[in-house]
Amino acid sequence: LIIGLFNWNISAFTGFPAGFIPLWVELIRTGAITSIRNVMIDGQVLALISTIVIFCIVVYFEGMRVEIPLSHQMVRGARGRYPIKLIYASVLPIILVSTLQAVIQMIGMQLWHSGVPLIGNNALIGAYSAVSPTEPISGLMYYLNPINSPYDWIPSLVAERFHMLGAIPPDGWQIVLRFVINVVFFIIGGIIFAIFWVEVSNMNSEAVANQIHRSGLQIPGFRRDPLTLKKRLDNYIPKITVLSGALIGGLALFSSLFGLIGGISGTGMLLAVGIAYRLYEEMASQQMMEMYPFMRRFFGEE
């Protein structure tokens, strides 16, 4: 994001500085502002708005949670809450989705430049531009290529980009199909990897119930038993896990549709905001444990 704001390097695509602030200095100096499209897309105003909107949405969603009341069996009057956040699986699932996309594209590039019989240099699998060897221009790899800016899904901008790549622009239905595949890939992939991440990171109902039980906490009005806790948590965690994966996938795709400052991906933006929010939560957690030392057992700190 910082580089995206202050980068003075000249972009080969536009001929202007790549950073937002240097770009506008140059646009104003040269009088190159000629149209709304010039301001919103080439001037990165749309990317700036998209960055701010995504930042606010992610912070808002990070703060949304279901809180399960807890009480301590040994300390009368000591009560707390176990928060189950809306973005329960964090942004790790969408990182895995993006990694999978990158691996698929890498395989496609290797096949296009290889001499493997049938699948090597096969345009049906994926043909790549001679101008930009990492840019698929047709075949299966074109549809699986992630959308990163308006130049990937707005027909007039897609045509402009393909002309610069020295390739024939895709038809409208091909652009729509690529868009739909990206939506399905991000949302379904986000759900699958969210479930996977919750299971392998001990964030599922059973693991959380055992953690609460070992800490000496219980849900008021319920028997202090891990199975009872698990049944209660089963009402929330599995559903929120699926919703979390779909939501993160949708946010990552939405942020990529309009571009972001610095040309970062939607996944990178979500990761940056997530890290900042986790740092804030860690500071709050440390402060809470200083005020209530018995909570150290719950967080695994003896």
JSON list of N, CA and C in Angstrom, two decimals, residues 28-106:
[
{"chain": "A", "resi": 28, "resn": "ILE", "atom": "N", "xyz": [-1.60, 16.28, -13.27]},
{"chain": "A", "resi": 28, "resn": "ILE", "atom": "CA", "xyz": [-1.91, 17.71, -13.15]},
{"chain": "A", "resi": 28, "resn": "ILE", "atom": "C", "xyz": [-0.86, 18.55, -13.88]},
{"chain": "A", "resi": 29, "resn": "ARG", "atom": "N", "xyz": [0.40, 18.15, -13.78]},
{"chain": "A", "resi": 29, "resn": "ARG", "atom": "CA", "xyz": [1.47, 18.91, -14.42]},
{"chain": "A", "resi": 29, "resn": "ARG", "atom": "C", "xyz": [1.35, 18.89, -15.94]},
{"chain": "A", "resi": 30, "resn": "THR", "atom": "N", "xyz": [0.97, 17.74, -16.48]},
{"chain": "A", "resi": 30, "resn": "THR", "atom": "CA", "xyz": [0.90, 17.60, -17.94]},
{"chain": "A", "resi": 30, "resn": "THR", "atom": "C", "xyz": [-0.49, 17.89, -18.50]},
{"chain": "A", "resi": 31, "resn": "GLY", "atom": "N", "xyz": [-1.48, 18.07, -17.62]},
{"chain": "A", "resi": 31, "resn": "GLY", "atom": "CA", "xyz": [-2.84, 18.32, -18.09]},
{"chain": "A", "resi": 31, "resn": "GLY", "atom": "C", "xyz": [-3.44, 17.13, -18.80]},
{"chain": "A", "resi": 32, "resn": "ALA", "atom": "N", "xyz": [-3.11, 15.92, -18.33]},
{"chain": "A", "resi": 32, "resn": "ALA", "atom": "CA", "xyz": [-3.54, 14.70, -19.00]},
{"chain": "A", "resi": 32, "resn": "ALA", "atom": "C", "xyz": [-4.91, 14.22, -18.54]},
{"chain": "A", "resi": 33, "resn": "ILE", "atom": "N", "xyz": [-5.57, 14.99, -17.68]},
{"chain": "A", "resi": 33, "resn": "ILE", "atom": "CA", "xyz": [-6.90, 14.60, -17.21]},
{"chain": "A", "resi": 33, "resn": "ILE", "atom": "C", "xyz": [-7.92, 15.03, -18.27]},
{"chain": "A", "resi": 34, "resn": "THR", "atom": "N", "xyz": [-8.46, 14.06, -18.98]},
{"chain": "A", "resi": 34, "resn": "THR", "atom": "CA", "xyz": [-9.34, 14.39, -20.11]},
{"chain": "A", "resi": 34, "resn": "THR", "atom": "C", "xyz": [-10.73, 13.79, -20.01]},
{"chain": "A", "resi": 35, "resn": "SER", "atom": "N", "xyz": [-10.95, 12.82, -19.14]},
{"chain": "A", "resi": 35, "resn": "SER", "atom": "CA", "xyz": [-12.26, 12.17, -19.07]},
{"chain": "A", "resi": 35, "resn": "SER", "atom": "C", "xyz": [-12.47, 11.53, -17.70]},
{"chain": "A", "resi": 36, "resn": "ILE", "atom": "N", "xyz": [-13.73, 11.14, -17.46]},
{"chain": "A", "resi": 36, "resn": "ILE", "atom": "CA", "xyz": [-14.05, 10.46, -16.21]},
{"chain": "A", "resi": 36, "resn": "ILE", "atom": "C", "xyz": [-13.30, 9.14, -16.12]},
{"chain": "A", "resi": 37, "resn": "ARG", "atom": "N", "xyz": [-13.22, 8.42, -17.24]},
{"chain": "A", "resi": 37, "resn": "ARG", "atom": "CA", "xyz": [-12.48, 7.16, -17.26]},
{"chain": "A", "resi": 37, "resn": "ARG", "atom": "C", "xyz": [-11.02, 7.41, -16.91]},
{"chain": "A", "resi": 38, "resn": "ASN", "atom": "N", "xyz": [-10.47, 8.50, -17.45]},
{"chain": "A", "resi": 38, "resn": "ASN", "atom": "CA", "xyz": [-9.08, 8.85, -17.19]},
{"chain": "A", "resi": 38, "resn": "ASN", "atom": "C", "xyz": [-8.85, 9.10, -15.70]},
{"chain": "A", "resi": 39, "resn": "VAL", "atom": "N", "xyz": [-9.83, 9.71, -15.05]},
{"chain": "A", "resi": 39, "resn": "VAL", "atom": "CA", "xyz": [-9.70, 10.01, -13.62]},
{"chain": "A", "resi": 39, "resn": "VAL", "atom": "C", "xyz": [-9.91, 8.76, -12.78]},
{"chain": "A", "resi": 40, "resn": "MET", "atom": "N", "xyz": [-10.99, 8.02, -13.06]},
{"chain": "A", "resi": 40, "resn": "MET", "atom": "CA", "xyz": [-11.38, 6.92, -12.20]},
{"chain": "A", "resi": 40, "resn": "MET", "atom": "C", "xyz": [-10.47, 5.70, -12.33]},
{"chain": "A", "resi": 41, "resn": "ILE", "atom": "N", "xyz": [-10.09, 5.35, -13.55]},
{"chain": "A", "resi": 41, "resn": "ILE", "atom": "CA", "xyz": [-9.32, 4.12, -13.76]},
{"chain": "A", "resi": 41, "resn": "ILE", "atom": "C", "xyz": [-7.83, 4.41, -13.92]},
{"chain": "A", "resi": 42, "resn": "ASP", "atom": "N", "xyz": [-7.49, 5.21, -14.92]},
{"chain": "A", "resi": 42, "resn": "ASP", "atom": "CA", "xyz": [-6.07, 5.52, -15.12]},
{"chain": "A", "resi": 42, "resn": "ASP", "atom": "C", "xyz": [-5.51, 6.35, -13.96]},
{"chain": "A", "resi": 43, "resn": "GLY", "atom": "N", "xyz": [-6.36, 7.19, -13.37]},
{"chain": "A", "resi": 43, "resn": "GLY", "atom": "CA", "xyz": [-5.93, 8.01, -12.24]},
{"chain": "A", "resi": 43, "resn": "GLY", "atom": "C", "xyz": [-6.01, 7.30, -10.91]},
{"chain": "A", "resi": 44, "resn": "GLN", "atom": "N", "xyz": [-6.42, 6.05, -10.91]},
{"chain": "A", "resi": 44, "resn": "GLN", "atom": "CA", "xyz": [-6.46, 5.19, -9.73]},
{"chain": "A", "resi": 44, "resn": "GLN", "atom": "C", "xyz": [-7.41, 5.67, -8.63]},
{"chain": "A", "resi": 45, "resn": "VAL", "atom": "N", "xyz": [-8.34, 6.57, -8.99]},
{"chain": "A", "resi": 45, "resn": "VAL", "atom": "CA", "xyz": [-9.31, 7.01, -8.00]},
{"chain": "A", "resi": 45, "resn": "VAL", "atom": "C", "xyz": [-10.23, 5.86, -7.61]},
{"chain": "A", "resi": 46, "resn": "LEU", "atom": "N", "xyz": [-10.63, 5.07, -8.59]},
{"chain": "A", "resi": 46, "resn": "LEU", "atom": "CA", "xyz": [-11.46, 3.90, -8.30]},
{"chain": "A", "resi": 46, "resn": "LEU", "atom": "C", "xyz": [-10.73, 2.92, -7.39]},
{"chain": "A", "resi": 47, "resn": "ALA", "atom": "N", "xyz": [-9.43, 2.74, -7.63]},
{"chain": "A", "resi": 47, "resn": "ALA", "atom": "CA", "xyz": [-8.63, 1.84, -6.79]},
{"chain": "A", "resi": 47, "resn": "ALA", "atom": "C", "xyz": [-8.53, 2.38, -5.36]},
{"chain": "A", "resi": 48, "resn": "LEU", "atom": "N", "xyz": [-8.40, 3.70, -5.23]},
{"chain": "A", "resi": 48, "resn": "LEU", "atom": "CA", "xyz": [-8.32, 4.31, -3.89]},
{"chain": "A", "resi": 48, "resn": "LEU", "atom": "C", "xyz": [-9.64, 4.12, -3.15]},
{"chain": "A", "resi": 49, "resn": "ILE", "atom": "N", "xyz": [-10.75, 4.38, -3.84]},
{"chain": "A", "resi": 49, "resn": "ILE", "atom": "CA", "xyz": [-12.07, 4.20, -3.21]},
{"chain": "A", "resi": 49, "resn": "ILE", "atom": "C", "xyz": [-12.27, 2.74, -2.82]},
{"chain": "A", "resi": 50, "resn": "SER", "atom": "N", "xyz": [-11.90, 1.84, -3.71]},
{"chain": "A", "resi": 50, "resn": "SER", "atom": "CA", "xyz": [-12.05, 0.40, -3.44]},
{"chain": "A", "resi": 50, "resn": "SER", "atom": "C", "xyz": [-11.22, -0.01, -2.23]},
{"chain": "A", "resi": 51, "resn": "THR", "atom": "N", "xyz": [-10.01, 0.52, -2.12]},
{"chain": "A", "resi": 51, "resn": "THR", "atom": "CA", "xyz": [-9.14, 0.18, -0.99]},
{"chain": "A", "resi": 51, "resn": "THR", "atom": "C", "xyz": [-9.76, 0.64, 0.33]},
{"chain": "A", "resi": 52, "resn": "ILE", "atom": "N", "xyz": [-10.27, 1.86, 0.35]},
{"chain": "A", "resi": 52, "resn": "ILE", "atom": "CA", "xyz": [-10.88, 2.40, 1.57]},
{"chain": "A", "resi": 52, "resn": "ILE", "atom": "C", "xyz": [-12.14, 1.61, 1.94]},
{"chain": "A", "resi": 53, "resn": "VAL", "atom": "N", "xyz": [-12.97, 1.32, 0.94]},
{"chain": "A", "resi": 53, "resn": "VAL", "atom": "CA", "xyz": [-14.21, 0.59, 1.20]},
{"chain": "A", "resi": 53, "resn": "VAL", "atom": "C", "xyz": [-13.92, -0.81, 1.74]},
{"chain": "A", "resi": 54, "resn": "ILE", "atom": "N", "xyz": [-12.99, -1.51, 1.11]},
{"chain": "A", "resi": 54, "resn": "ILE", "atom": "CA", "xyz": [-12.65, -2.87, 1.56]},
{"chain": "A", "resi": 54, "resn": "ILE", "atom": "C", "xyz": [-12.07, -2.83, 2.97]},
{"chain": "A", "resi": 55, "resn": "PHE", "atom": "N", "xyz": [-11.23, -1.86, 3.25]},
{"chain": "A", "resi": 55, "resn": "PHE", "atom": "CA", "xyz": [-10.65, -1.73, 4.60]},
{"chain": "A", "resi": 55, "resn": "PHE", "atom": "C", "xyz": [-11.76, -1.58, 5.63]},
{"chain": "A", "resi": 56, "resn": "CYS", "atom": "N", "xyz": [-12.71, -0.70, 5.37]},
{"chain": "A", "resi": 56, "resn": "CYS", "atom": "CA", "xyz": [-13.80, -0.46, 6.32]},
{"chain": "A", "resi": 56, "resn": "CYS", "atom": "C", "xyz": [-14.69, -1.70, 6.47]},
{"chain": "A", "resi": 57, "resn": "ILE", "atom": "N", "xyz": [-14.98, -2.36, 5.36]},
{"chain": "A", "resi": 57, "resn": "ILE", "atom": "CA", "xyz": [-15.84, -3.56, 5.42]},
{"chain": "A", "resi": 57, "resn": "ILE", "atom": "C", "xyz": [-15.18, -4.66, 6.23]},
{"chain": "A", "resi": 58, "resn": "VAL", "atom": "N", "xyz": [-13.89, -4.89, 5.99]},
{"chain": "A", "resi": 58, "resn": "VAL", "atom": "CA", "xyz": [-13.20, -5.97, 6.70]},
{"chain": "A", "resi": 58, "resn": "VAL", "atom": "C", "xyz": [-13.12, -5.66, 8.20]},
{"chain": "A", "resi": 59, "resn": "VAL", "atom": "N", "xyz": [-12.81, -4.42, 8.55]},
{"chain": "A", "resi": 59, "resn": "VAL", "atom": "CA", "xyz": [-12.75, -4.05, 9.97]},
{"chain": "A", "resi": 59, "resn": "VAL", "atom": "C", "xyz": [-14.12, -4.23, 10.61]},
{"chain": "A", "resi": 60, "resn": "TYR", "atom": "N", "xyz": [-15.17, -3.85, 9.90]},
{"chain": "A", "resi": 60, "resn": "TYR", "atom": "CA", "xyz": [-16.53, -4.00, 10.43]},
{"chain": "A", "resi": 60, "resn": "TYR", "atom": "C", "xyz": [-16.88, -5.47, 10.64]},
{"chain": "A", "resi": 61, "resn": "PHE", "atom": "N", "xyz": [-16.57, -6.30, 9.65]},
{"chain": "A", "resi": 61, "resn": "PHE", "atom": "CA", "xyz": [-16.86, -7.72, 9.77]},
{"chain": "A", "resi": 61, "resn": "PHE", "atom": "C", "xyz": [-16.01, -8.39, 10.85]},
{"chain": "A", "resi": 62, "resn": "GLU", "atom": "N", "xyz": [-14.78, -7.92, 11.01]},
{"chain": "A", "resi": 62, "resn": "GLU", "atom": "CA", "xyz": [-13.91, -8.48, 12.05]},
{"chain": "A", "resi": 62, "resn": "GLU", "atom": "C", "xyz": [-14.51, -8.24, 13.43]},
{"chain": "A", "resi": 63, "resn": "GLY", "atom": "N", "xyz": [-15.24, -7.15, 13.57]},
{"chain": "A", "resi": 63, "resn": "GLY", "atom": "CA", "xyz": [-15.83, -6.83, 14.87]},
{"chain": "A", "resi": 63, "resn": "GLY", "atom": "C", "xyz": [-17.15, -7.52, 15.14]},
{"chain": "A", "resi": 64, "resn": "MET", "atom": "N", "xyz": [-17.74, -8.15, 14.12]},
{"chain": "A", "resi": 64, "resn": "MET", "atom": "CA", "xyz": [-19.01, -8.84, 14.31]},
{"chain": "A", "resi": 64, "resn": "MET", "atom": "C", "xyz": [-18.75, -10.23, 14.88]},
{"chain": "A", "resi": 65, "resn": "ARG", "atom": "N", "xyz": [-19.50, -10.59, 15.90]},
{"chain": "A", "resi": 65, "resn": "ARG", "atom": "CA", "xyz": [-19.27, -11.88, 16.55]},
{"chain": "A", "resi": 65, "resn": "ARG", "atom": "C", "xyz": [-20.49, -12.32, 17.33]},
{"chain": "A", "resi": 66, "resn": "VAL", "atom": "N", "xyz": [-20.53, -13.62, 17.58]},
{"chain": "A", "resi": 66, "resn": "VAL", "atom": "CA", "xyz": [-21.50, -14.20, 18.51]},
{"chain": "A", "resi": 66, "resn": "VAL", "atom": "C", "xyz": [-20.74, -14.49, 19.80]},
{"chain": "A", "resi": 67, "resn": "GLU", "atom": "N", "xyz": [-21.26, -14.04, 20.92]},
{"chain": "A", "resi": 67, "resn": "GLU", "atom": "CA", "xyz": [-20.56, -14.21, 22.19]},
{"chain": "A", "resi": 67, "resn": "GLU", "atom": "C", "xyz": [-21.33, -15.19, 23.07]},
{"chain": "A", "resi": 68, "resn": "ILE", "atom": "N", "xyz": [-20.65, -16.26, 23.47]},
{"chain": "A", "resi": 68, "resn": "ILE", "atom": "CA", "xyz": [-21.24, -17.28, 24.33]},
{"chain": "A", "resi": 68, "resn": "ILE", "atom": "C", "xyz": [-20.85, -16.97, 25.78]},
{"chain": "A", "resi": 69, "resn": "PRO", "atom": "N", "xyz": [-21.83, -16.77, 26.66]},
{"chain": "A", "resi": 69, "resn": "PRO", "atom": "CA", "xyz": [-21.50, -16.42, 28.06]},
{"chain": "A", "resi": 69, "resn": "PRO", "atom": "C", "xyz": [-20.83, -17.58, 28.78]},
{"chain": "A", "resi": 70, "resn": "LEU", "atom": "N", "xyz": [-19.85, -17.27, 29.61]},
{"chain": "A", "resi": 70, "resn": "LEU", "atom": "CA", "xyz": [-19.11, -18.27, 30.38]},
{"chain": "A", "resi": 70, "resn": "LEU", "atom": "C", "xyz": [-18.99, -17.81, 31.82]},
{"chain": "A", "resi": 71, "resn": "SER", "atom": "N", "xyz": [-18.91, -18.78, 32.71]},
{"chain": "A", "resi": 71, "resn": "SER", "atom": "CA", "xyz": [-18.66, -18.48, 34.12]},
{"chain": "A", "resi": 71, "resn": "SER", "atom": "C", "xyz": [-17.60, -19.45, 34.63]},
{"chain": "A", "resi": 72, "resn": "HIS", "atom": "N", "xyz": [-16.91, -19.07, 35.70]},
{"chain": "A", "resi": 72, "resn": "HIS", "atom": "CA", "xyz": [-15.84, -19.90, 36.25]},
{"chain": "A", "resi": 72, "resn": "HIS", "atom": "C", "xyz": [-16.36, -20.67, 37.44]},
{"chain": "A", "resi": 73, "resn": "GLN", "atom": "N", "xyz": [-16.03, -21.97, 37.48]},
{"chain": "A", "resi": 73, "resn": "GLN", "atom": "CA", "xyz": [-16.57, -22.82, 38.54]},
{"chain": "A", "resi": 73, "resn": "GLN", "atom": "C", "xyz": [-15.98, -22.50, 39.91]},
{"chain": "A", "resi": 74, "resn": "MET", "atom": "N", "xyz": [-14.76, -21.96, 39.94]},
{"chain": "A", "resi": 74, "resn": "MET", "atom": "CA", "xyz": [-14.09, -21.73, 41.22]},
{"chain": "A", "resi": 74, "resn": "MET", "atom": "C", "xyz": [-14.17, -20.29, 41.69]},
{"chain": "A", "resi": 75, "resn": "VAL", "atom": "N", "xyz": [-14.52, -19.40, 40.80]},
{"chain": "A", "resi": 75, "resn": "VAL", "atom": "CA", "xyz": [-14.55, -17.97, 41.15]},
{"chain": "A", "resi": 75, "resn": "VAL", "atom": "C", "xyz": [-15.98, -17.48, 40.99]},
{"chain": "A", "resi": 76, "resn": "ARG", "atom": "N", "xyz": [-16.67, -17.32, 42.09]},
{"chain": "A", "resi": 76, "resn": "ARG", "atom": "CA", "xyz": [-18.05, -16.89, 42.03]},
{"chain": "A", "resi": 76, "resn": "ARG", "atom": "C", "xyz": [-18.14, -15.45, 41.51]},
{"chain": "A", "resi": 77, "resn": "GLY", "atom": "N", "xyz": [-19.01, -15.27, 40.58]},
{"chain": "A", "resi": 77, "resn": "GLY", "atom": "CA", "xyz": [-19.20, -13.93, 40.01]},
{"chain": "A", "resi": 77, "resn": "GLY", "atom": "C", "xyz": [-18.29, -13.62, 38.84]},
{"chain": "A", "resi": 78, "resn": "ALA", "atom": "N", "xyz": [-17.30, -14.49, 38.61]},
{"chain": "A", "resi": 78, "resn": "ALA", "atom": "CA", "xyz": [-16.39, -14.26, 37.48]},
{"chain": "A", "resi": 78, "resn": "ALA", "atom": "C", "xyz": [-17.06, -14.75, 36.20]},
{"chain": "A", "resi": 79, "resn": "ARG", "atom": "N", "xyz": [-17.33, -13.85, 35.31]},
{"chain": "A", "resi": 79, "resn": "ARG", "atom": "CA", "xyz": [-18.00, -14.19, 34.06]},
{"chain": "A", "resi": 79, "resn": "ARG", "atom": "C", "xyz": [-17.24, -13.64, 32.87]},
{"chain": "A", "resi": 80, "resn": "GLY", "atom": "N", "xyz": [-17.41, -14.30, 31.78]},
{"chain": "A", "resi": 80, "resn": "GLY", "atom": "CA", "xyz": [-16.77, -13.85, 30.55]},
{"chain": "A", "resi": 80, "resn": "GLY", "atom": "C", "xyz": [-17.58, -14.30, 29.35]},
{"chain": "A", "resi": 81, "resn": "ARG", "atom": "N", "xyz": [-17.02, -14.11, 28.19]},
{"chain": "A", "resi": 81, "resn": "ARG", "atom": "CA", "xyz": [-17.70, -14.51, 26.95]},
{"chain": "A", "resi": 81, "resn": "ARG", "atom": "C", "xyz": [-16.68, -15.11, 26.00]},
{"chain": "A", "resi": 82, "resn": "TYR", "atom": "N", "xyz": [-17.11, -16.14, 25.30]},
{"chain": "A", "resi": 82, "resn": "TYR", "atom": "CA", "xyz": [-16.26, -16.70, 24.26]},
{"chain": "A", "resi": 82, "resn": "TYR", "atom": "C", "xyz": [-16.77, -16.18, 22.92]},
{"chain": "A", "resi": 83, "resn": "PRO", "atom": "N", "xyz": [-15.94, -15.37, 22.23]},
{"chain": "A", "resi": 83, "resn": "PRO", "atom": "CA", "xyz": [-16.41, -14.77, 20.96]},
{"chain": "A", "resi": 83, "resn": "PRO", "atom": "C", "xyz": [-16.20, -15.71, 19.77]},
{"chain": "A", "resi": 84, "resn": "ILE", "atom": "N", "xyz": [-17.23, -15.87, 18.98]},
{"chain": "A", "resi": 84, "resn": "ILE", "atom": "CA", "xyz": [-17.12, -16.59, 17.70]},
{"chain": "A", "resi": 84, "resn": "ILE", "atom": "C", "xyz": [-17.31, -15.54, 16.61]},
{"chain": "A", "resi": 85, "resn": "LYS", "atom": "N", "xyz": [-16.21, -15.14, 16.00]},
{"chain": "A", "resi": 85, "resn": "LYS", "atom": "CA", "xyz": [-16.26, -14.03, 15.06]},
{"chain": "A", "resi": 85, "resn": "LYS", "atom": "C", "xyz": [-16.89, -14.44, 13.73]},
{"chain": "A", "resi": 86, "resn": "LEU", "atom": "N", "xyz": [-17.43, -13.44, 13.06]},
{"chain": "A", "resi": 86, "resn": "LEU", "atom": "CA", "xyz": [-18.03, -13.69, 11.75]},
{"chain": "A", "resi": 86, "resn": "LEU", "atom": "C", "xyz": [-16.97, -14.21, 10.78]},
{"chain": "A", "resi": 87, "resn": "ILE", "atom": "N", "xyz": [-15.78, -13.61, 10.81]},
{"chain": "A", "resi": 87, "resn": "ILE", "atom": "CA", "xyz": [-14.67, -14.12, 10.00]},
{"chain": "A", "resi": 87, "resn": "ILE", "atom": "C", "xyz": [-13.90, -15.10, 10.87]},
{"chain": "A", "resi": 88, "resn": "TYR", "atom": "N", "xyz": [-14.54, -16.23, 11.14]},
{"chain": "A", "resi": 88, "resn": "TYR", "atom": "CA", "xyz": [-14.01, -17.18, 12.12]},
{"chain": "A", "resi": 88, "resn": "TYR", "atom": "C", "xyz": [-12.73, -17.85, 11.64]},
{"chain": "A", "resi": 89, "resn": "ALA", "atom": "N", "xyz": [-12.66, -18.16, 10.37]},
{"chain": "A", "resi": 89, "resn": "ALA", "atom": "CA", "xyz": [-11.51, -18.88, 9.84]},
{"chain": "A", "resi": 89, "resn": "ALA", "atom": "C", "xyz": [-10.38, -17.95, 9.41]},
{"chain": "A", "resi": 90, "resn": "SER", "atom": "N", "xyz": [-10.49, -16.67, 9.72]},
{"chain": "A", "resi": 90, "resn": "SER", "atom": "CA", "xyz": [-9.51, -15.64, 9.33]},
{"chain": "A", "resi": 90, "resn": "SER", "atom": "C", "xyz": [-9.38, -15.59, 7.80]},
{"chain": "A", "resi": 91, "resn": "VAL", "atom": "N", "xyz": [-8.29, -15.02, 7.31]},
{"chain": "A", "resi": 91, "resn": "VAL", "atom": "CA", "xyz": [-8.12, -14.88, 5.86]},
{"chain": "A", "resi": 91, "resn": "VAL", "atom": "C", "xyz": [-7.26, -16.00, 5.28]},
{"chain": "A", "resi": 92, "resn": "LEU", "atom": "N", "xyz": [-6.85, -16.95, 6.12]},
{"chain": "A", "resi": 92, "resn": "LEU", "atom": "CA", "xyz": [-6.00, -18.04, 5.63]},
{"chain": "A", "resi": 92, "resn": "LEU", "atom": "C", "xyz": [-6.65, -18.85, 4.50]},
{"chain": "A", "resi": 93, "resn": "PRO", "atom": "N", "xyz": [-7.95, -19.15, 4.56]},
{"chain": "A", "resi": 93, "resn": "PRO", "atom": "CA", "xyz": [-8.55, -19.92, 3.46]},
{"chain": "A", "resi": 93, "resn": "PRO", "atom": "C", "xyz": [-8.40, -19.26, 2.10]},
{"chain": "A", "resi": 94, "resn": "ILE", "atom": "N", "xyz": [-8.56, -17.95, 2.03]},
{"chain": "A", "resi": 94, "resn": "ILE", "atom": "CA", "xyz": [-8.47, -17.29, 0.73]},
{"chain": "A", "resi": 94, "resn": "ILE", "atom": "C", "xyz": [-7.03, -17.21, 0.26]},
{"chain": "A", "resi": 95, "resn": "ILE", "atom": "N", "xyz": [-6.08, -17.23, 1.19]},
{"chain": "A", "resi": 95, "resn": "ILE", "atom": "CA", "xyz": [-4.67, -17.32, 0.79]},
{"chain": "A", "resi": 95, "resn": "ILE", "atom": "C", "xyz": [-4.41, -18.67, 0.12]},
{"chain": "A", "resi": 96, "resn": "LEU", "atom": "N", "xyz": [-5.01, -19.71, 0.67]},
{"chain": "A", "resi": 96, "resn": "LEU", "atom": "CA", "xyz": [-4.86, -21.04, 0.07]},
{"chain": "A", "resi": 96, "resn": "LEU", "atom": "C", "xyz": [-5.53, -21.10, -1.30]},
{"chain": "A", "resi": 97, "resn": "VAL", "atom": "N", "xyz": [-6.67, -20.43, -1.43]},
{"chain": "A", "resi": 97, "resn": "VAL", "atom": "CA", "xyz": [-7.35, -20.38, -2.74]},
{"chain": "A", "resi": 97, "resn": "VAL", "atom": "C", "xyz": [-6.46, -19.68, -3.76]},
{"chain": "A", "resi": 98, "resn": "SER", "atom": "N", "xyz": [-5.88, -18.55, -3.37]},
{"chain": "A", "resi": 98, "resn": "SER", "atom": "CA", "xyz": [-5.01, -17.80, -4.28]},
{"chain": "A", "resi": 98, "resn": "SER", "atom": "C", "xyz": [-3.77, -18.60, -4.64]},
{"chain": "A", "resi": 99, "resn": "THR", "atom": "N", "xyz": [-3.25, -19.33, -3.66]},
{"chain": "A", "resi": 99, "resn": "THR", "atom": "CA", "xyz": [-2.09, -20.18, -3.93]},
{"chain": "A", "resi": 99, "resn": "THR", "atom": "C", "xyz": [-2.43, -21.26, -4.94]},
{"chain": "A", "resi": 100, "resn": "LEU", "atom": "N", "xyz": [-3.62, -21.84, -4.79]},
{"chain": "A", "resi": 100, "resn": "LEU", "atom": "CA", "xyz": [-4.06, -22.86, -5.74]},
{"chain": "A", "resi": 100, "resn": "LEU", "atom": "C", "xyz": [-4.18, -22.28, -7.15]},
{"chain": "A", "resi": 101, "resn": "GLN", "atom": "N", "xyz": [-4.73, -21.07, -7.24]},
{"chain": "A", "resi": 101, "resn": "GLN", "atom": "CA", "xyz": [-4.82, -20.41, -8.55]},
{"chain": "A", "resi": 101, "resn": "GLN", "atom": "C", "xyz": [-3.44, -20.18, -9.15]},
{"chain": "A", "resi": 102, "resn": "ALA", "atom": "N", "xyz": [-2.50, -19.74, -8.32]},
{"chain": "A", "resi": 102, "resn": "ALA", "atom": "CA", "xyz": [-1.15, -19.48, -8.81]},
{"chain": "A", "resi": 102, "resn": "ALA", "atom": "C", "xyz": [-0.48, -20.77, -9.30]},
{"chain": "A", "resi": 103, "resn": "VAL", "atom": "N", "xyz": [-0.71, -21.85, -8.58]},
{"chain": "A", "resi": 103, "resn": "VAL", "atom": "CA", "xyz": [-0.14, -23.14, -8.99]},
{"chain": "A", "resi": 103, "resn": "VAL", "atom": "C", "xyz": [-0.73, -23.58, -10.33]},
{"chain": "A", "resi": 104, "resn": "ILE", "atom": "N", "xyz": [-2.04, -23.41, -10.48]},
{"chain": "A", "resi": 104, "resn": "ILE", "atom": "CA", "xyz": [-2.69, -23.79, -11.75]},
{"chain": "A", "resi": 104, "resn": "ILE", "atom": "C", "xyz": [-2.11, -22.98, -12.91]},
{"chain": "A", "resi": 105, "resn": "GLN", "atom": "N", "xyz": [-1.93, -21.68, -12.70]},
{"chain": "A", "resi": 105, "resn": "GLN", "atom": "CA", "xyz": [-1.38, -20.84, -13.76]},
{"chain": "A", "resi": 105, "resn": "GLN", "atom": "C", "xyz": [0.07, -21.20, -14.07]},
{"chain": "A", "resi": 106, "resn": "MET", "atom": "N", "xyz": [0.82, -21.56, -13.04]},
{"chain": "A", "resi": 106, "resn": "MET", "atom": "CA", "xyz": [2.21, -21.96, -13.27]},
{"chain": "A", "resi": 106, "resn": "MET", "atom": "C", "xyz": [2.27, -23.23, -14.11]}
]
